[in-house]
Amino acid sequence: MKNKHFADINFLLKLIISLMFLAGFFIFCYPFIADSINNYLAQQQIQSLDKLNNANQRKNTARLQKLFDNNKKRTAENQQLGISPIKDILGRSLKNVAAKDQSYYTKHALGSIFIPKISVSLPVFDTTSENLLEKGITLLPGSSYPVGGKGTRAVLLGHSGLPDQRLFTYLSRLKKGDKFFLEIFGKRLAYQVSEIQTILPTDLGALKIKAGQDLVTLVTCTPYMINTHRLLVTGRRVPLTKGEFDQSKKSVENFQTTRLYAFIALGISVILLFAYFLYRQLAKSRLQIRQTKEDRK
């Protein structure tokens, strides 16, 4: 009886330790798993947008022309005067953001951005709000639309350091010469990083249009988790070589898909190992009970 009692206590202790390990493992992996799932959902949104764009090419041509016209107006009026700091929304954490239905995101969707160097593939929205920043990359109100053209500078904002999404967390890894790509209403553009700056959130002078240049500036918070400054990564438009966009887009999407499947496989493996451990311990416990009974006979 005493042996059975000790065996039960031993099994219970092992079970508690194993459950603590399992819980710790999934808590540790949560940010990576959540980020993979959110990236997968972002890919689904991008694919849905691609289908809409392919089905409405005539409508997209009209949309692009409207954005080009708006850019000309902003350039002529001096874009710098129209840029809004939007109350430094990047410096705030996203907590208790009211949910929006899918139509809200579709209404504000411009297209997508791909950054092969840091495996980023995210939707791009036409304005900035807490809801939109939670789902992707947003346009700084008053800046040029990211459709190209001389005398334009689109300013795209993205959070960093969120617990469940990377977004622009690794933007600091970009170096001069790296490329990123945009697809806006079916129009594809390539930009090569030409300038990297760290500024105060109020220093909007760094976002001025430069005469004759076609620029896109990517913005996020820095230093990591401190967020006192803003990192500006500016790209100058370069020619898009044949197949370059498709190859870059595919490489990023494949990375995101492989990463998600890897985490799913890892999670299943850990659960199966835990189940096998329980099975072995139960079998061992039953064997000890059986041996105890036989010893009494």
PDB file of N, CA, C and O in Angstrom, residues 208-264:
ATOM      1  N   LYS A 208       9.691  66.096 -46.095  1.00  0.00           N
ATOM      2  CA  LYS A 208       9.377  66.986 -47.211  1.00  0.00           C
ATOM      3  C   LYS A 208       9.543  66.286 -48.553  1.00  0.00           C
ATOM      4  O   LYS A 208      10.383  65.398 -48.711  1.00  0.00           O
ATOM      5  N   ILE A 209       8.749  66.730 -49.506  1.00  0.00           N
ATOM      6  CA  ILE A 209       8.929  66.300 -50.893  1.00  0.00           C
ATOM      7  C   ILE A 209      10.242  66.874 -51.418  1.00  0.00           C
ATOM      8  O   ILE A 209      10.609  68.005 -51.088  1.00  0.00           O
ATOM      9  N   LYS A 210      10.951  66.087 -52.231  1.00  0.00           N
ATOM     10  CA  LYS A 210      12.166  66.576 -52.879  1.00  0.00           C
ATOM     11  C   LYS A 210      11.902  66.713 -54.375  1.00  0.00           C
ATOM     12  O   LYS A 210      11.416  65.772 -55.010  1.00  0.00           O
ATOM     13  N   ALA A 211      12.177  67.869 -54.890  1.00  0.00           N
ATOM     14  CA  ALA A 211      11.862  68.180 -56.285  1.00  0.00           C
ATOM     15  C   ALA A 211      12.403  67.119 -57.240  1.00  0.00           C
ATOM     16  O   ALA A 211      13.574  66.750 -57.183  1.00  0.00           O
ATOM     17  N   GLY A 212      11.500  66.630 -58.075  1.00  0.00           N
ATOM     18  CA  GLY A 212      11.891  65.679 -59.111  1.00  0.00           C
ATOM     19  C   GLY A 212      12.111  64.261 -58.647  1.00  0.00           C
ATOM     20  O   GLY A 212      12.431  63.389 -59.468  1.00  0.00           O
ATOM     21  N   GLN A 213      11.946  63.988 -57.356  1.00  0.00           N
ATOM     22  CA  GLN A 213      12.214  62.650 -56.840  1.00  0.00           C
ATOM     23  C   GLN A 213      10.921  61.903 -56.492  1.00  0.00           C
ATOM     24  O   GLN A 213       9.929  62.505 -56.070  1.00  0.00           O
ATOM     25  N   ASP A 214      10.964  60.598 -56.659  1.00  0.00           N
ATOM     26  CA  ASP A 214       9.842  59.707 -56.352  1.00  0.00           C
ATOM     27  C   ASP A 214      10.261  58.881 -55.138  1.00  0.00           C
ATOM     28  O   ASP A 214      11.054  57.949 -55.251  1.00  0.00           O
ATOM     29  N   LEU A 215       9.730  59.237 -53.949  1.00  0.00           N
ATOM     30  CA  LEU A 215      10.183  58.645 -52.695  1.00  0.00           C
ATOM     31  C   LEU A 215       9.044  58.012 -51.907  1.00  0.00           C
ATOM     32  O   LEU A 215       7.895  58.451 -51.984  1.00  0.00           O
ATOM     33  N   VAL A 216       9.407  56.982 -51.143  1.00  0.00           N
ATOM     34  CA  VAL A 216       8.501  56.404 -50.144  1.00  0.00           C
ATOM     35  C   VAL A 216       9.302  56.270 -48.858  1.00  0.00           C
ATOM     36  O   VAL A 216      10.408  55.716 -48.862  1.00  0.00           O
ATOM     37  N   THR A 217       8.750  56.773 -47.752  1.00  0.00           N
ATOM     38  CA  THR A 217       9.424  56.684 -46.461  1.00  0.00           C
ATOM     39  C   THR A 217       8.632  55.783 -45.527  1.00  0.00           C
ATOM     40  O   THR A 217       7.437  56.001 -45.306  1.00  0.00           O
ATOM     41  N   LEU A 218       9.301  54.777 -44.994  1.00  0.00           N
ATOM     42  CA  LEU A 218       8.706  53.852 -44.038  1.00  0.00           C
ATOM     43  C   LEU A 218       9.064  54.327 -42.635  1.00  0.00           C
ATOM     44  O   LEU A 218      10.220  54.635 -42.363  1.00  0.00           O
ATOM     45  N   VAL A 219       8.074  54.374 -41.754  1.00  0.00           N
ATOM     46  CA  VAL A 219       8.276  54.955 -40.423  1.00  0.00           C
ATOM     47  C   VAL A 219       7.821  54.001 -39.331  1.00  0.00           C
ATOM     48  O   VAL A 219       6.745  53.394 -39.431  1.00  0.00           O
ATOM     49  N   THR A 220       8.627  53.881 -38.282  1.00  0.00           N
ATOM     50  CA  THR A 220       8.226  53.120 -37.094  1.00  0.00           C
ATOM     51  C   THR A 220       8.906  53.711 -35.867  1.00  0.00           C
ATOM     52  O   THR A 220       9.722  54.625 -35.978  1.00  0.00           O
ATOM     53  N   CYS A 221       8.552  53.176 -34.701  1.00  0.00           N
ATOM     54  CA  CYS A 221       9.118  53.685 -33.445  1.00  0.00           C
ATOM     55  C   CYS A 221      10.504  53.093 -33.182  1.00  0.00           C
ATOM     56  O   CYS A 221      10.801  51.967 -33.585  1.00  0.00           O
ATOM     57  N   THR A 222      11.328  53.844 -32.490  1.00  0.00           N
ATOM     58  CA  THR A 222      12.656  53.402 -32.078  1.00  0.00           C
ATOM     59  C   THR A 222      13.095  54.232 -30.864  1.00  0.00           C
ATOM     60  O   THR A 222      12.583  55.341 -30.691  1.00  0.00           O
ATOM     61  N   PRO A 223      13.955  53.772 -29.985  1.00  0.00           N
ATOM     62  CA  PRO A 223      14.498  52.405 -29.887  1.00  0.00           C
ATOM     63  C   PRO A 223      13.397  51.396 -29.529  1.00  0.00           C
ATOM     64  O   PRO A 223      12.320  51.775 -29.063  1.00  0.00           O
ATOM     65  N   TYR A 224      13.718  50.146 -29.718  1.00  0.00           N
ATOM     66  CA  TYR A 224      12.759  49.074 -29.510  1.00  0.00           C
ATOM     67  C   TYR A 224      12.176  49.110 -28.102  1.00  0.00           C
ATOM     68  O   TYR A 224      12.907  49.118 -27.115  1.00  0.00           O
ATOM     69  N   MET A 225      10.841  49.181 -28.026  1.00  0.00           N
ATOM     70  CA  MET A 225      10.054  49.168 -26.791  1.00  0.00           C
ATOM     71  C   MET A 225      10.207  50.449 -25.963  1.00  0.00           C
ATOM     72  O   MET A 225       9.579  50.581 -24.915  1.00  0.00           O
ATOM     73  N   ILE A 226      11.040  51.393 -26.410  1.00  0.00           N
ATOM     74  CA  ILE A 226      11.176  52.665 -25.701  1.00  0.00           C
ATOM     75  C   ILE A 226      10.391  53.749 -26.434  1.00  0.00           C
ATOM     76  O   ILE A 226       9.682  54.555 -25.826  1.00  0.00           O
ATOM     77  N   ASN A 227      10.544  53.765 -27.773  1.00  0.00           N
ATOM     78  CA  ASN A 227       9.669  54.550 -28.657  1.00  0.00           C
ATOM     79  C   ASN A 227       9.760  56.062 -28.490  1.00  0.00           C
ATOM     80  O   ASN A 227       8.776  56.777 -28.702  1.00  0.00           O
ATOM     81  N   THR A 228      10.915  56.578 -28.112  1.00  0.00           N
ATOM     82  CA  THR A 228      11.053  58.019 -27.961  1.00  0.00           C
ATOM     83  C   THR A 228      11.317  58.722 -29.289  1.00  0.00           C
ATOM     84  O   THR A 228      11.095  59.932 -29.416  1.00  0.00           O
ATOM     85  N   HIS A 229      11.791  57.986 -30.283  1.00  0.00           N
ATOM     86  CA  HIS A 229      12.121  58.556 -31.586  1.00  0.00           C
ATOM     87  C   HIS A 229      11.423  57.768 -32.702  1.00  0.00           C
ATOM     88  O   HIS A 229      10.755  56.773 -32.438  1.00  0.00           O
ATOM     89  N   ARG A 230      11.625  58.255 -33.920  1.00  0.00           N
ATOM     90  CA  ARG A 230      11.052  57.576 -35.078  1.00  0.00           C
ATOM     91  C   ARG A 230      12.155  57.223 -36.064  1.00  0.00           C
ATOM     92  O   ARG A 230      13.030  58.049 -36.362  1.00  0.00           O
ATOM     93  N   LEU A 231      12.099  55.989 -36.555  1.00  0.00           N
ATOM     94  CA  LEU A 231      13.042  55.518 -37.565  1.00  0.00           C
ATOM     95  C   LEU A 231      12.427  55.755 -38.937  1.00  0.00           C
ATOM     96  O   LEU A 231      11.305  55.308 -39.200  1.00  0.00           O
ATOM     97  N   LEU A 232      13.159  56.452 -39.795  1.00  0.00           N
ATOM     98  CA  LEU A 232      12.706  56.727 -41.152  1.00  0.00           C
ATOM     99  C   LEU A 232      13.604  55.981 -42.141  1.00  0.00           C
ATOM    100  O   LEU A 232      14.821  56.185 -42.165  1.00  0.00           O
ATOM    101  N   VAL A 233      12.992  55.117 -42.931  1.00  0.00           N
ATOM    102  CA  VAL A 233      13.719  54.406 -43.978  1.00  0.00           C
ATOM    103  C   VAL A 233      13.136  54.849 -45.311  1.00  0.00           C
ATOM    104  O   VAL A 233      11.992  54.523 -45.644  1.00  0.00           O
ATOM    105  N   THR A 234      13.908  55.617 -46.058  1.00  0.00           N
ATOM    106  CA  THR A 234      13.410  56.202 -47.306  1.00  0.00           C
ATOM    107  C   THR A 234      13.973  55.457 -48.507  1.00  0.00           C
ATOM    108  O   THR A 234      15.176  55.189 -48.586  1.00  0.00           O
ATOM    109  N   GLY A 235      13.068  55.127 -49.426  1.00  0.00           N
ATOM    110  CA  GLY A 235      13.455  54.464 -50.655  1.00  0.00           C
ATOM    111  C   GLY A 235      13.193  55.345 -51.860  1.00  0.00           C
ATOM    112  O   GLY A 235      12.193  56.063 -51.915  1.00  0.00           O
ATOM    113  N   ARG A 236      14.115  55.284 -52.810  1.00  0.00           N
ATOM    114  CA  ARG A 236      13.947  56.006 -54.073  1.00  0.00           C
ATOM    115  C   ARG A 236      13.491  54.996 -55.129  1.00  0.00           C
ATOM    116  O   ARG A 236      14.004  53.886 -55.198  1.00  0.00           O
ATOM    117  N   ARG A 237      12.520  55.396 -55.932  1.00  0.00           N
ATOM    118  CA  ARG A 237      11.971  54.462 -56.921  1.00  0.00           C
ATOM    119  C   ARG A 237      13.017  54.060 -57.946  1.00  0.00           C
ATOM    120  O   ARG A 237      13.795  54.896 -58.427  1.00  0.00           O
ATOM    121  N   VAL A 238      13.016  52.756 -58.244  1.00  0.00           N
ATOM    122  CA  VAL A 238      13.938  52.200 -59.233  1.00  0.00           C
ATOM    123  C   VAL A 238      13.138  51.360 -60.223  1.00  0.00           C
ATOM    124  O   VAL A 238      12.004  50.941 -59.941  1.00  0.00           O
ATOM    125  N   PRO A 239      13.692  51.109 -61.389  1.00  0.00           N
ATOM    126  CA  PRO A 239      12.979  50.289 -62.378  1.00  0.00           C
ATOM    127  C   PRO A 239      12.682  48.893 -61.827  1.00  0.00           C
ATOM    128  O   PRO A 239      13.481  48.322 -61.074  1.00  0.00           O
ATOM    129  N   LEU A 240      11.548  48.371 -62.218  1.00  0.00           N
ATOM    130  CA  LEU A 240      11.141  47.032 -61.783  1.00  0.00           C
ATOM    131  C   LEU A 240      11.468  46.048 -62.888  1.00  0.00           C
ATOM    132  O   LEU A 240      10.869  46.078 -63.968  1.00  0.00           O
ATOM    133  N   THR A 241      12.445  45.179 -62.641  1.00  0.00           N
ATOM    134  CA  THR A 241      12.865  44.228 -63.662  1.00  0.00           C
ATOM    135  C   THR A 241      11.844  43.107 -63.823  1.00  0.00           C
ATOM    136  O   THR A 241      11.049  42.834 -62.919  1.00  0.00           O
ATOM    137  N   LYS A 242      11.875  42.470 -64.943  1.00  0.00           N
ATOM    138  CA  LYS A 242      10.921  41.415 -65.258  1.00  0.00           C
ATOM    139  C   LYS A 242      10.991  40.268 -64.252  1.00  0.00           C
ATOM    140  O   LYS A 242      12.037  39.709 -64.006  1.00  0.00           O
ATOM    141  N   GLY A 243       9.875  39.939 -63.672  1.00  0.00           N
ATOM    142  CA  GLY A 243       9.783  38.825 -62.733  1.00  0.00           C
ATOM    143  C   GLY A 243      10.250  39.139 -61.328  1.00  0.00           C
ATOM    144  O   GLY A 243      10.087  38.321 -60.426  1.00  0.00           O
ATOM    145  N   GLU A 244      10.853  40.319 -61.133  1.00  0.00           N
ATOM    146  CA  GLU A 244      11.406  40.656 -59.817  1.00  0.00           C
ATOM    147  C   GLU A 244      10.314  40.757 -58.757  1.00  0.00           C
ATOM    148  O   GLU A 244      10.469  40.267 -57.635  1.00  0.00           O
ATOM    149  N   PHE A 245       9.210  41.400 -59.120  1.00  0.00           N
ATOM    150  CA  PHE A 245       8.128  41.578 -58.156  1.00  0.00           C
ATOM    151  C   PHE A 245       7.534  40.226 -57.756  1.00  0.00           C
ATOM    152  O   PHE A 245       7.379  39.929 -56.567  1.00  0.00           O
ATOM    153  N   ASP A 246       7.199  39.401 -58.749  1.00  0.00           N
ATOM    154  CA  ASP A 246       6.594  38.096 -58.466  1.00  0.00           C
ATOM    155  C   ASP A 246       7.514  37.232 -57.624  1.00  0.00           C
ATOM    156  O   ASP A 246       7.065  36.552 -56.689  1.00  0.00           O
ATOM    157  N   GLN A 247       8.798  37.262 -57.927  1.00  0.00           N
ATOM    158  CA  GLN A 247       9.763  36.461 -57.173  1.00  0.00           C
ATOM    159  C   GLN A 247       9.858  36.927 -55.727  1.00  0.00           C
ATOM    160  O   GLN A 247       9.878  36.111 -54.795  1.00  0.00           O
ATOM    161  N   SER A 248       9.909  38.247 -55.530  1.00  0.00           N
ATOM    162  CA  SER A 248      10.005  38.798 -54.174  1.00  0.00           C
ATOM    163  C   SER A 248       8.742  38.516 -53.371  1.00  0.00           C
ATOM    164  O   SER A 248       8.802  38.123 -52.200  1.00  0.00           O
ATOM    165  N   LYS A 249       7.608  38.705 -54.003  1.00  0.00           N
ATOM    166  CA  LYS A 249       6.330  38.460 -53.341  1.00  0.00           C
ATOM    167  C   LYS A 249       6.198  36.984 -52.950  1.00  0.00           C
ATOM    168  O   LYS A 249       5.803  36.662 -51.818  1.00  0.00           O
ATOM    169  N   LYS A 250       6.561  36.116 -53.861  1.00  0.00           N
ATOM    170  CA  LYS A 250       6.458  34.680 -53.598  1.00  0.00           C
ATOM    171  C   LYS A 250       7.398  34.244 -52.484  1.00  0.00           C
ATOM    172  O   LYS A 250       7.034  33.422 -51.631  1.00  0.00           O
ATOM    173  N   SER A 251       8.612  34.792 -52.453  1.00  0.00           N
ATOM    174  CA  SER A 251       9.577  34.402 -51.424  1.00  0.00           C
ATOM    175  C   SER A 251       9.081  34.788 -50.028  1.00  0.00           C
ATOM    176  O   SER A 251       9.237  34.027 -49.074  1.00  0.00           O
ATOM    177  N   VAL A 252       8.470  35.972 -49.913  1.00  0.00           N
ATOM    178  CA  VAL A 252       7.946  36.415 -48.623  1.00  0.00           C
ATOM    179  C   VAL A 252       6.763  35.556 -48.212  1.00  0.00           C
ATOM    180  O   VAL A 252       6.666  35.100 -47.057  1.00  0.00           O
ATOM    181  N   GLU A 253       5.849  35.308 -49.140  1.00  0.00           N
ATOM    182  CA  GLU A 253       4.663  34.501 -48.824  1.00  0.00           C
ATOM    183  C   GLU A 253       5.064  33.079 -48.448  1.00  0.00           C
ATOM    184  O   GLU A 253       4.485  32.493 -47.527  1.00  0.00           O
ATOM    185  N   ASN A 254       6.034  32.499 -49.162  1.00  0.00           N
ATOM    186  CA  ASN A 254       6.497  31.143 -48.842  1.00  0.00           C
ATOM    187  C   ASN A 254       7.115  31.089 -47.446  1.00  0.00           C
ATOM    188  O   ASN A 254       6.918  30.119 -46.697  1.00  0.00           O
ATOM    189  N   PHE A 255       7.869  32.127 -47.082  1.00  0.00           N
ATOM    190  CA  PHE A 255       8.467  32.182 -45.749  1.00  0.00           C
ATOM    191  C   PHE A 255       7.383  32.200 -44.681  1.00  0.00           C
ATOM    192  O   PHE A 255       7.458  31.473 -43.677  1.00  0.00           O
ATOM    193  N   GLN A 256       6.360  33.042 -44.886  1.00  0.00           N
ATOM    194  CA  GLN A 256       5.281  33.146 -43.897  1.00  0.00           C
ATOM    195  C   GLN A 256       4.523  31.834 -43.762  1.00  0.00           C
ATOM    196  O   GLN A 256       4.209  31.390 -42.651  1.00  0.00           O
ATOM    197  N   THR A 257       4.235  31.186 -44.901  1.00  0.00           N
ATOM    198  CA  THR A 257       3.503  29.916 -44.874  1.00  0.00           C
ATOM    199  C   THR A 257       4.323  28.822 -44.207  1.00  0.00           C
ATOM    200  O   THR A 257       3.815  28.077 -43.361  1.00  0.00           O
ATOM    201  N   THR A 258       5.607  28.724 -44.585  1.00  0.00           N
ATOM    202  CA  THR A 258       6.487  27.710 -43.999  1.00  0.00           C
ATOM    203  C   THR A 258       6.622  27.921 -42.492  1.00  0.00           C
ATOM    204  O   THR A 258       6.615  26.958 -41.713  1.00  0.00           O
ATOM    205  N   ARG A 259       6.744  29.173 -42.080  1.00  0.00           N
ATOM    206  CA  ARG A 259       6.884  29.502 -40.658  1.00  0.00           C
ATOM    207  C   ARG A 259       5.648  29.068 -39.875  1.00  0.00           C
ATOM    208  O   ARG A 259       5.758  28.483 -38.791  1.00  0.00           O
ATOM    209  N   LEU A 260       4.467  29.325 -40.430  1.00  0.00           N
ATOM    210  CA  LEU A 260       3.232  28.930 -39.752  1.00  0.00           C
ATOM    211  C   LEU A 260       3.148  27.412 -39.630  1.00  0.00           C
ATOM    212  O   LEU A 260       2.851  26.879 -38.547  1.00  0.00           O
ATOM    213  N   TYR A 261       3.427  26.697 -40.718  1.00  0.00           N
ATOM    214  CA  TYR A 261       3.369  25.232 -40.687  1.00  0.00           C
ATOM    215  C   TYR A 261       4.396  24.653 -39.715  1.00  0.00           C
ATOM    216  O   TYR A 261       4.140  23.644 -39.053  1.00  0.00           O
ATOM    217  N   ALA A 262       5.567  25.308 -39.644  1.00  0.00           N
ATOM    218  CA  ALA A 262       6.611  24.830 -38.726  1.00  0.00           C
ATOM    219  C   ALA A 262       6.143  24.940 -37.276  1.00  0.00           C
ATOM    220  O   ALA A 262       6.355  24.019 -36.470  1.00  0.00           O
ATOM    221  N   PHE A 263       5.494  26.047 -36.918  1.00  0.00           N
ATOM    222  CA  PHE A 263       5.003  26.221 -35.549  1.00  0.00           C
ATOM    223  C   PHE A 263       3.860  25.251 -35.247  1.00  0.00           C
ATOM    224  O   PHE A 263       3.766  24.724 -34.130  1.00  0.00           O
ATOM    225  N   ILE A 264       3.007  25.013 -36.241  1.00  0.00           N
ATOM    226  CA  ILE A 264       1.918  24.054 -36.048  1.00  0.00           C
ATOM    227  C   ILE A 264       2.497  22.660 -35.808  1.00  0.00           C
ATOM    228  O   ILE A 264       2.075  21.939 -34.894  1.00  0.00           O
TER     229      ILE A 264
END
